[in-house]
Amino acid sequence: MISIVLPTYNGEKYIEETINSILEQTYKDIELIVVNDCSTDGTLNIINKIADSNDRIAIINNKKNQKLPRSLNIGFANANGEYYTWISDDNIYKNDALEKMYYYLLEHKDVDIVCTEYELINEKGERIGPCSKMGTWNKMYERNQVGACFLYKKQVHWELNGYDETQFLVEDYDFWLRAFRRFRFAFIPEVLYSYREHSGSLTSLRSSEIEYKVTQLIIREIEREECTETLKVYGYKRLITYYYDIEEKKMMIENLQNIKKLSYNEYRNMDNKYKLAIIFGIGSVKALLKIVRRII
């Protein structure tokens, strides 16, 4: 069985379409656990109506708002499947998504987590383009390489003690980074999922906060003694990109000028690979982090 957790808060606009995409899967041995996180719109009426006619759906109503990572943990604590996944209340599975991921894991016993390519859609459900390619595992410390469509063995969840409830907004990336230390990932280069971009999503509403928290996760990872030099390279690249874009970027440039005597314009016009080389010229990870923390 595959257990799918669907956390929702005021998801009435798209949640019926999301649920239908789950119930219409070609792989039928599934359970859907909807965790309603104190919705105040018509979400509960919609999910109750659908659940009344489908015994594969269970509904959990939080007594107080728990936010996403806690809601995920609540959902999976009630899961009965051997494989886990979750979906947001505004996204859509292609009808054979779960089947293809399940059989991939079945045929590749050494793989613990599989993910797929996905497309971007707008508020009307119109395709607006493919997502950037996932599955480049040596770039996991640069950005999330798993994306929105995935399936993993249940022991992954339990060995990691679930989602970190202090990492709201980046709970998925935190989970993948911790999993990356000890489990094997694989990628199916096929679009099996539609990710909806709209103004009301958490990604849109709190993008700056998400970017900041992602950067903190990467700093945590590259400070680990077990982190390889290859992964550190991508971690550095992500830090450079982030701090180059934020308001305090001039402060970082001033620190670089003290070492390389570069003008701001000279630095700005450089290719990223040369900017990376400048950072490496500073020295160790600890030296870079001193600059980063001065800015923070």
mmCIF file of N, CA and C in Angstrom, residues 80-135:
data_model
loop_
_atom_site.group_PDB
_atom_site.id
_atom_site.type_symbol
_atom_site.label_atom_id
_atom_site.label_comp_id
_atom_site.label_asym_id
_atom_site.label_seq_id
_atom_site.Cartn_x
_atom_site.Cartn_y
_atom_site.Cartn_z
ATOM 1 N N ASN A 80 -0.740 3.435 7.058
ATOM 2 C CA ASN A 80 -0.640 1.981 7.088
ATOM 3 C C ASN A 80 0.190 1.418 5.942
ATOM 4 N N GLY A 81 0.643 2.269 5.043
ATOM 5 C CA GLY A 81 1.325 1.798 3.851
ATOM 6 C C GLY A 81 2.786 1.457 4.062
ATOM 7 N N GLU A 82 3.371 0.793 3.065
ATOM 8 C CA GLU A 82 4.791 0.479 3.052
ATOM 9 C C GLU A 82 5.586 1.585 2.344
ATOM 10 N N TYR A 83 4.880 2.448 1.622
ATOM 11 C CA TYR A 83 5.501 3.554 0.900
ATOM 12 C C TYR A 83 4.752 4.832 1.229
ATOM 13 N N TYR A 84 5.489 5.944 1.306
ATOM 14 C CA TYR A 84 4.903 7.220 1.707
ATOM 15 C C TYR A 84 5.125 8.284 0.631
ATOM 16 N N THR A 85 4.170 9.200 0.562
ATOM 17 C CA THR A 85 4.339 10.428 -0.198
ATOM 18 C C THR A 85 3.339 11.441 0.334
ATOM 19 N N TRP A 86 3.477 12.678 -0.112
ATOM 20 C CA TRP A 86 2.469 13.692 0.229
ATOM 21 C C TRP A 86 2.351 14.681 -0.908
ATOM 22 N N ILE A 87 1.233 15.388 -0.920
ATOM 23 C CA ILE A 87 0.924 16.309 -2.004
ATOM 24 C C ILE A 87 0.276 17.559 -1.426
ATOM 25 N N SER A 88 0.546 18.697 -2.028
ATOM 26 C CA SER A 88 -0.093 19.944 -1.605
ATOM 27 C C SER A 88 -1.509 20.009 -2.156
ATOM 28 N N ASP A 89 -2.346 20.840 -1.546
ATOM 29 C CA ASP A 89 -3.767 20.868 -1.902
ATOM 30 C C ASP A 89 -4.078 21.675 -3.165
ATOM 31 N N ASP A 90 -3.051 22.052 -3.920
ATOM 32 C CA ASP A 90 -3.277 22.782 -5.168
ATOM 33 C C ASP A 90 -2.557 22.140 -6.353
ATOM 34 N N ASN A 91 -1.966 20.965 -6.142
ATOM 35 C CA ASN A 91 -1.210 20.295 -7.198
ATOM 36 C C ASN A 91 -1.926 19.050 -7.692
ATOM 37 N N ILE A 92 -1.421 18.441 -8.774
ATOM 38 C CA ILE A 92 -2.138 17.361 -9.442
ATOM 39 C C ILE A 92 -1.155 16.266 -9.879
ATOM 40 N N TYR A 93 -1.525 15.009 -9.629
ATOM 41 C CA TYR A 93 -0.772 13.875 -10.159
ATOM 42 C C TYR A 93 -1.240 13.548 -11.580
ATOM 43 N N LYS A 94 -0.311 13.145 -12.450
ATOM 44 C CA LYS A 94 -0.684 12.446 -13.673
ATOM 45 C C LYS A 94 -1.216 11.079 -13.247
ATOM 46 N N ASN A 95 -2.092 10.480 -14.037
ATOM 47 C CA ASN A 95 -2.833 9.315 -13.529
ATOM 48 C C ASN A 95 -1.980 8.071 -13.300
ATOM 49 N N ASP A 96 -0.766 8.007 -13.854
ATOM 50 C CA ASP A 96 0.079 6.841 -13.635
ATOM 51 C C ASP A 96 1.318 7.164 -12.793
ATOM 52 N N ALA A 97 1.296 8.292 -12.097
ATOM 53 C CA ALA A 97 2.470 8.734 -11.334
ATOM 54 C C ALA A 97 2.856 7.732 -10.247
ATOM 55 N N LEU A 98 1.897 7.337 -9.425
ATOM 56 C CA LEU A 98 2.207 6.440 -8.318
ATOM 57 C C LEU A 98 2.618 5.058 -8.819
ATOM 58 N N GLU A 99 1.975 4.589 -9.870
ATOM 59 C CA GLU A 99 2.323 3.282 -10.426
ATOM 60 C C GLU A 99 3.777 3.255 -10.896
ATOM 61 N N LYS A 100 4.185 4.284 -11.615
ATOM 62 C CA LYS A 100 5.541 4.297 -12.160
ATOM 63 C C LYS A 100 6.583 4.434 -11.056
ATOM 64 N N MET A 101 6.301 5.232 -10.041
ATOM 65 C CA MET A 101 7.259 5.354 -8.938
ATOM 66 C C MET A 101 7.317 4.081 -8.112
ATOM 67 N N TYR A 102 6.159 3.462 -7.871
ATOM 68 C CA TYR A 102 6.120 2.223 -7.099
ATOM 69 C C TYR A 102 6.931 1.123 -7.779
ATOM 70 N N TYR A 103 6.690 0.934 -9.072
ATOM 71 C CA TYR A 103 7.396 -0.145 -9.767
ATOM 72 C C TYR A 103 8.887 0.154 -9.909
ATOM 73 N N TYR A 104 9.255 1.404 -9.956
ATOM 74 C CA TYR A 104 10.680 1.729 -9.968
ATOM 75 C C TYR A 104 11.334 1.253 -8.671
ATOM 76 N N LEU A 105 10.709 1.559 -7.546
ATOM 77 C CA LEU A 105 11.261 1.126 -6.261
ATOM 78 C C LEU A 105 11.242 -0.399 -6.130
ATOM 79 N N LEU A 106 10.213 -1.012 -6.675
ATOM 80 C CA LEU A 106 10.107 -2.466 -6.611
ATOM 81 C C LEU A 106 11.231 -3.129 -7.402
ATOM 82 N N GLU A 107 11.580 -2.538 -8.540
ATOM 83 C CA GLU A 107 12.598 -3.125 -9.421
ATOM 84 C C GLU A 107 14.018 -2.726 -9.036
ATOM 85 N N HIS A 108 14.159 -1.668 -8.246
ATOM 86 C CA HIS A 108 15.485 -1.204 -7.828
ATOM 87 C C HIS A 108 15.552 -1.257 -6.297
ATOM 88 N N LYS A 109 15.865 -2.431 -5.786
ATOM 89 C CA LYS A 109 15.794 -2.665 -4.343
ATOM 90 C C LYS A 109 16.751 -1.788 -3.547
ATOM 91 N N ASP A 110 17.809 -1.316 -4.206
ATOM 92 C CA ASP A 110 18.806 -0.514 -3.490
ATOM 93 C C ASP A 110 18.421 0.960 -3.402
ATOM 94 N N VAL A 111 17.333 1.359 -4.049
ATOM 95 C CA VAL A 111 16.873 2.749 -4.036
ATOM 96 C C VAL A 111 15.817 2.914 -2.949
ATOM 97 N N ASP A 112 15.928 3.986 -2.189
ATOM 98 C CA ASP A 112 14.991 4.240 -1.087
ATOM 99 C C ASP A 112 13.974 5.330 -1.415
ATOM 100 N N ILE A 113 14.388 6.279 -2.262
ATOM 101 C CA ILE A 113 13.558 7.439 -2.581
ATOM 102 C C ILE A 113 13.626 7.677 -4.084
ATOM 103 N N VAL A 114 12.474 7.808 -4.719
ATOM 104 C CA VAL A 114 12.454 8.112 -6.144
ATOM 105 C C VAL A 114 11.624 9.368 -6.367
ATOM 106 N N CYS A 115 12.055 10.192 -7.301
ATOM 107 C CA CYS A 115 11.298 11.396 -7.637
ATOM 108 C C CYS A 115 11.231 11.515 -9.156
ATOM 109 N N THR A 116 10.402 12.443 -9.648
ATOM 110 C CA THR A 116 10.192 12.572 -11.084
ATOM 111 C C THR A 116 10.230 14.036 -11.509
ATOM 112 N N GLU A 117 10.290 14.215 -12.805
ATOM 113 C CA GLU A 117 10.132 15.546 -13.373
ATOM 114 C C GLU A 117 8.680 15.996 -13.197
ATOM 115 N N TYR A 118 8.446 17.296 -13.184
ATOM 116 C CA TYR A 118 7.077 17.801 -13.131
ATOM 117 C C TYR A 118 6.972 19.069 -13.959
ATOM 118 N N GLU A 119 5.738 19.423 -14.298
ATOM 119 C CA GLU A 119 5.489 20.613 -15.089
ATOM 120 C C GLU A 119 4.887 21.698 -14.219
ATOM 121 N N LEU A 120 4.931 22.928 -14.703
ATOM 122 C CA LEU A 120 4.317 24.057 -14.028
ATOM 123 C C LEU A 120 2.991 24.390 -14.701
ATOM 124 N N ILE A 121 1.966 24.657 -13.885
ATOM 125 C CA ILE A 121 0.681 25.100 -14.404
ATOM 126 C C ILE A 121 0.278 26.388 -13.687
ATOM 127 N N ASN A 122 -0.647 27.134 -14.296
ATOM 128 C CA ASN A 122 -1.108 28.377 -13.673
ATOM 129 C C ASN A 122 -2.412 28.138 -12.911
ATOM 130 N N GLU A 123 -3.026 29.204 -12.478
ATOM 131 C CA GLU A 123 -4.243 29.092 -11.667
ATOM 132 C C GLU A 123 -5.376 28.414 -12.424
ATOM 133 N N LYS A 124 -5.374 28.533 -13.752
ATOM 134 C CA LYS A 124 -6.416 27.913 -14.570
ATOM 135 C C LYS A 124 -6.086 26.475 -14.948
ATOM 136 N N GLY A 125 -4.934 25.996 -14.526
ATOM 137 C CA GLY A 125 -4.530 24.645 -14.867
ATOM 138 C C GLY A 125 -3.823 24.551 -16.205
ATOM 139 N N GLU A 126 -3.489 25.692 -16.805
ATOM 140 C CA GLU A 126 -2.818 25.711 -18.097
ATOM 141 C C GLU A 126 -1.320 25.505 -17.909
ATOM 142 N N ARG A 127 -0.737 24.694 -18.763
ATOM 143 C CA ARG A 127 0.695 24.419 -18.676
ATOM 144 C C ARG A 127 1.491 25.670 -19.030
ATOM 145 N N ILE A 128 2.429 26.034 -18.162
ATOM 146 C CA ILE A 128 3.235 27.229 -18.420
ATOM 147 C C ILE A 128 4.715 26.883 -18.550
ATOM 148 N N GLY A 129 5.021 25.590 -18.541
ATOM 149 C CA GLY A 129 6.391 25.187 -18.790
ATOM 150 C C GLY A 129 6.877 24.115 -17.851
ATOM 151 N N PRO A 130 7.963 23.437 -18.234
ATOM 152 C CA PRO A 130 8.537 22.408 -17.364
ATOM 153 C C PRO A 130 9.325 23.036 -16.234
ATOM 154 N N CYS A 131 9.464 22.303 -15.156
ATOM 155 C CA CYS A 131 10.333 22.737 -14.077
ATOM 156 C C CYS A 131 11.774 22.495 -14.486
ATOM 157 N N SER A 132 12.708 23.210 -13.854
ATOM 158 C CA SER A 132 14.120 22.914 -14.064
ATOM 159 C C SER A 132 14.375 21.467 -13.678
ATOM 160 N N LYS A 133 15.269 20.828 -14.395
ATOM 161 C CA LYS A 133 15.517 19.403 -14.180
ATOM 162 C C LYS A 133 15.933 19.106 -12.748
ATOM 163 N N MET A 134 15.319 18.054 -12.186
ATOM 164 C CA MET A 134 15.666 17.579 -10.864
ATOM 165 C C MET A 134 16.688 16.450 -10.999
ATOM 166 N N GLY A 135 17.050 15.853 -9.863
ATOM 167 C CA GLY A 135 17.816 14.629 -9.866
ATOM 168 C C GLY A 135 19.308 14.747 -10.084
#
